[in-house]
Amino acid sequence: ETGVTQTPRHLVMGMTNKKSLKCEQHLGHNAMYWYKQSAKKPLELMFVYSLEERVENNSVPSRFSPECPNSSHLFLHLHTLQPEDSALYLCASSQQGADEQFFGPGTRLTVL
Amino acid sequence: GQQLNQSPQSMFIQEGEDVSMNCTSSSIFNTWLWYKQDPGEGPVLLIALYKAGELTSNGRLTAQFGITRKDSFLNISASIPSDVGIYFCAGSTNTGNQFYFGTGTSLTVIP
């Protein structure tokens, strides 16, 4: 595997479910990001991890909980989501100090 | 937060035509990036710009970092059907920090 991978690619969940999104990067980067992409809106940065420490949390509701166990893996734990949380969730990685971010294919999340 | 205005929102062009799109910000940026996103996929980096006035090419794509540092332009020459997708600009005020994204330009190429 190369680049940035995300699983699952599609997820449908009820408002009372708990699920997790997984991201893995094979680029040797040390910074990872979660973005939310909704229709007709710019990408919204949710969380940034640099050297496995969370450095950015852009006022994201607590029903989204990130976890970065090492520099190659990033998780987004989901619980008691709302229908308006339905979106494409994108993971990205970069090398600390560099600007180019490389994105995964995303997880298409639908909350019923 | 920073506002990035990207235009046009959508374009329908004939195969072989040239395409131009631009992005403007309310603040000065130190870096501009241009991405393309295909349906069902994540954005793919096309071009990165680091200096005001810089003009960079990647095949048929050319992007420029505006002199004012508040805008950037992307041109595609001799469009082909596989150019179809959504093109995003992104800007950053500091290296390695948060990027702000435009709302995208949806490009349709008619064979």
CSV table of N, CA and C in Angstrom, one decimal, chain B residues 63-100:
chain,number,residue,atom,x,y,z
B,63,ALA,N,-0.1,27.5,-12.8
B,63,ALA,CA,-0.6,28.2,-11.7
B,63,ALA,C,0.3,29.4,-11.4
B,64,GLN,N,-0.3,30.5,-10.9
B,64,GLN,CA,0.4,31.6,-10.5
B,64,GLN,C,0.1,32.1,-9.1
B,65,PHE,N,1.1,32.5,-8.4
B,65,PHE,CA,0.9,33.1,-7.1
B,65,PHE,C,0.8,34.6,-7.3
B,66,GLY,N,-0.3,35.2,-7.0
B,66,GLY,CA,-0.5,36.7,-7.3
B,66,GLY,C,0.5,37.6,-6.6
B,67,ILE,N,0.8,38.7,-7.2
B,67,ILE,CA,1.8,39.6,-6.7
B,67,ILE,C,1.3,40.2,-5.3
B,68,THR,N,0.0,40.4,-5.1
B,68,THR,CA,-0.5,40.9,-3.9
B,68,THR,C,-0.5,39.9,-2.8
B,69,ARG,N,-0.2,38.6,-3.1
B,69,ARG,CA,-0.3,37.5,-2.2
B,69,ARG,C,-1.7,37.2,-1.7
B,70,LYS,N,-2.7,37.8,-2.3
B,70,LYS,CA,-4.0,37.5,-1.9
B,70,LYS,C,-4.8,36.8,-2.9
B,71,ASP,N,-4.1,36.4,-4.0
B,71,ASP,CA,-4.9,35.6,-5.0
B,71,ASP,C,-3.9,34.7,-5.8
B,72,SER,N,-4.6,33.7,-6.4
B,72,SER,CA,-3.9,32.7,-7.2
B,72,SER,C,-4.7,32.3,-8.4
B,73,PHE,N,-4.1,31.9,-9.5
B,73,PHE,CA,-4.8,31.5,-10.7
B,73,PHE,C,-4.3,30.1,-11.1
B,74,LEU,N,-5.3,29.4,-11.7
B,74,LEU,CA,-4.9,28.1,-12.3
B,74,LEU,C,-5.5,28.1,-13.7
B,75,ASN,N,-4.6,27.7,-14.7
B,75,ASN,CA,-5.0,27.6,-16.1
B,75,ASN,C,-4.8,26.2,-16.5
B,76,ILE,N,-5.7,25.7,-17.3
B,76,ILE,CA,-5.6,24.4,-18.0
B,76,ILE,C,-5.6,24.6,-19.5
B,77,SER,N,-4.6,24.1,-20.2
B,77,SER,CA,-4.7,24.3,-21.6
B,77,SER,C,-5.1,23.1,-22.3
B,78,ALA,N,-5.8,23.3,-23.5
B,78,ALA,CA,-6.2,22.1,-24.3
B,78,ALA,C,-6.9,21.0,-23.5
B,79,SER,N,-8.0,21.4,-22.9
B,79,SER,CA,-8.7,20.4,-21.9
B,79,SER,C,-9.1,19.1,-22.6
B,80,ILE,N,-9.0,18.1,-21.8
B,80,ILE,CA,-9.4,16.7,-22.2
B,80,ILE,C,-10.5,16.2,-21.3
B,81,PRO,N,-11.2,15.2,-21.6
B,81,PRO,CA,-12.3,14.6,-20.8
B,81,PRO,C,-11.8,14.3,-19.4
B,82,SER,N,-10.6,13.8,-19.2
B,82,SER,CA,-10.2,13.4,-17.9
B,82,SER,C,-9.8,14.6,-17.0
B,83,ASP,N,-10.0,15.8,-17.5
B,83,ASP,CA,-9.8,17.0,-16.6
B,83,ASP,C,-11.0,17.2,-15.8
B,84,VAL,N,-12.1,16.5,-16.1
B,84,VAL,CA,-13.4,16.7,-15.3
B,84,VAL,C,-13.1,16.4,-13.8
B,85,GLY,N,-13.7,17.3,-13.0
B,85,GLY,CA,-13.5,17.1,-11.6
B,85,GLY,C,-13.8,18.5,-10.9
B,86,ILE,N,-13.5,18.5,-9.6
B,86,ILE,CA,-13.6,19.7,-8.8
B,86,ILE,C,-12.2,20.2,-8.5
B,87,TYR,N,-11.9,21.4,-8.7
B,87,TYR,CA,-10.6,22.0,-8.5
B,87,TYR,C,-10.7,22.9,-7.2
B,88,PHE,N,-9.8,22.7,-6.3
B,88,PHE,CA,-9.8,23.5,-5.1
B,88,PHE,C,-8.5,24.2,-4.9
B,89,CYS,N,-8.6,25.5,-4.5
B,89,CYS,CA,-7.4,26.2,-4.0
B,89,CYS,C,-7.3,26.1,-2.5
B,90,ALA,N,-6.1,26.3,-2.0
B,90,ALA,CA,-5.9,26.3,-0.6
B,90,ALA,C,-4.8,27.2,-0.3
B,91,GLY,N,-4.9,28.0,0.8
B,91,GLY,CA,-3.9,29.0,1.2
B,91,GLY,C,-3.5,28.8,2.6
B,92,SER,N,-2.3,29.2,2.9
B,92,SER,CA,-1.8,29.1,4.3
B,92,SER,C,-1.0,30.4,4.6
B,93,THR,N,-1.1,30.8,5.8
B,93,THR,CA,-0.3,32.0,6.2
B,93,THR,C,1.0,31.6,6.8
B,94,ASN,N,1.1,30.4,7.3
B,94,ASN,CA,2.4,29.9,7.9
B,94,ASN,C,2.7,28.5,7.5
B,95,THR,N,3.9,28.2,7.3
B,95,THR,CA,4.4,26.9,6.9
B,95,THR,C,3.9,25.8,7.9
B,96,GLY,N,3.3,24.8,7.4
B,96,GLY,CA,3.0,23.7,8.3
B,96,GLY,C,1.7,23.9,9.1
B,97,ASN,N,1.1,25.1,9.0
B,97,ASN,CA,-0.1,25.3,9.8
B,97,ASN,C,-1.3,25.1,9.0
B,98,GLN,N,-2.4,25.6,9.5
B,98,GLN,CA,-3.7,25.4,8.9
B,98,GLN,C,-3.8,26.0,7.5
B,99,PHE,N,-4.4,25.2,6.6
B,99,PHE,CA,-4.8,25.6,5.3
B,99,PHE,C,-6.3,25.9,5.2
B,100,TYR,N,-6.6,27.0,4.4
B,100,TYR,CA,-8.0,27.3,4.2
B,100,TYR,C,-8.3,27.0,2.8
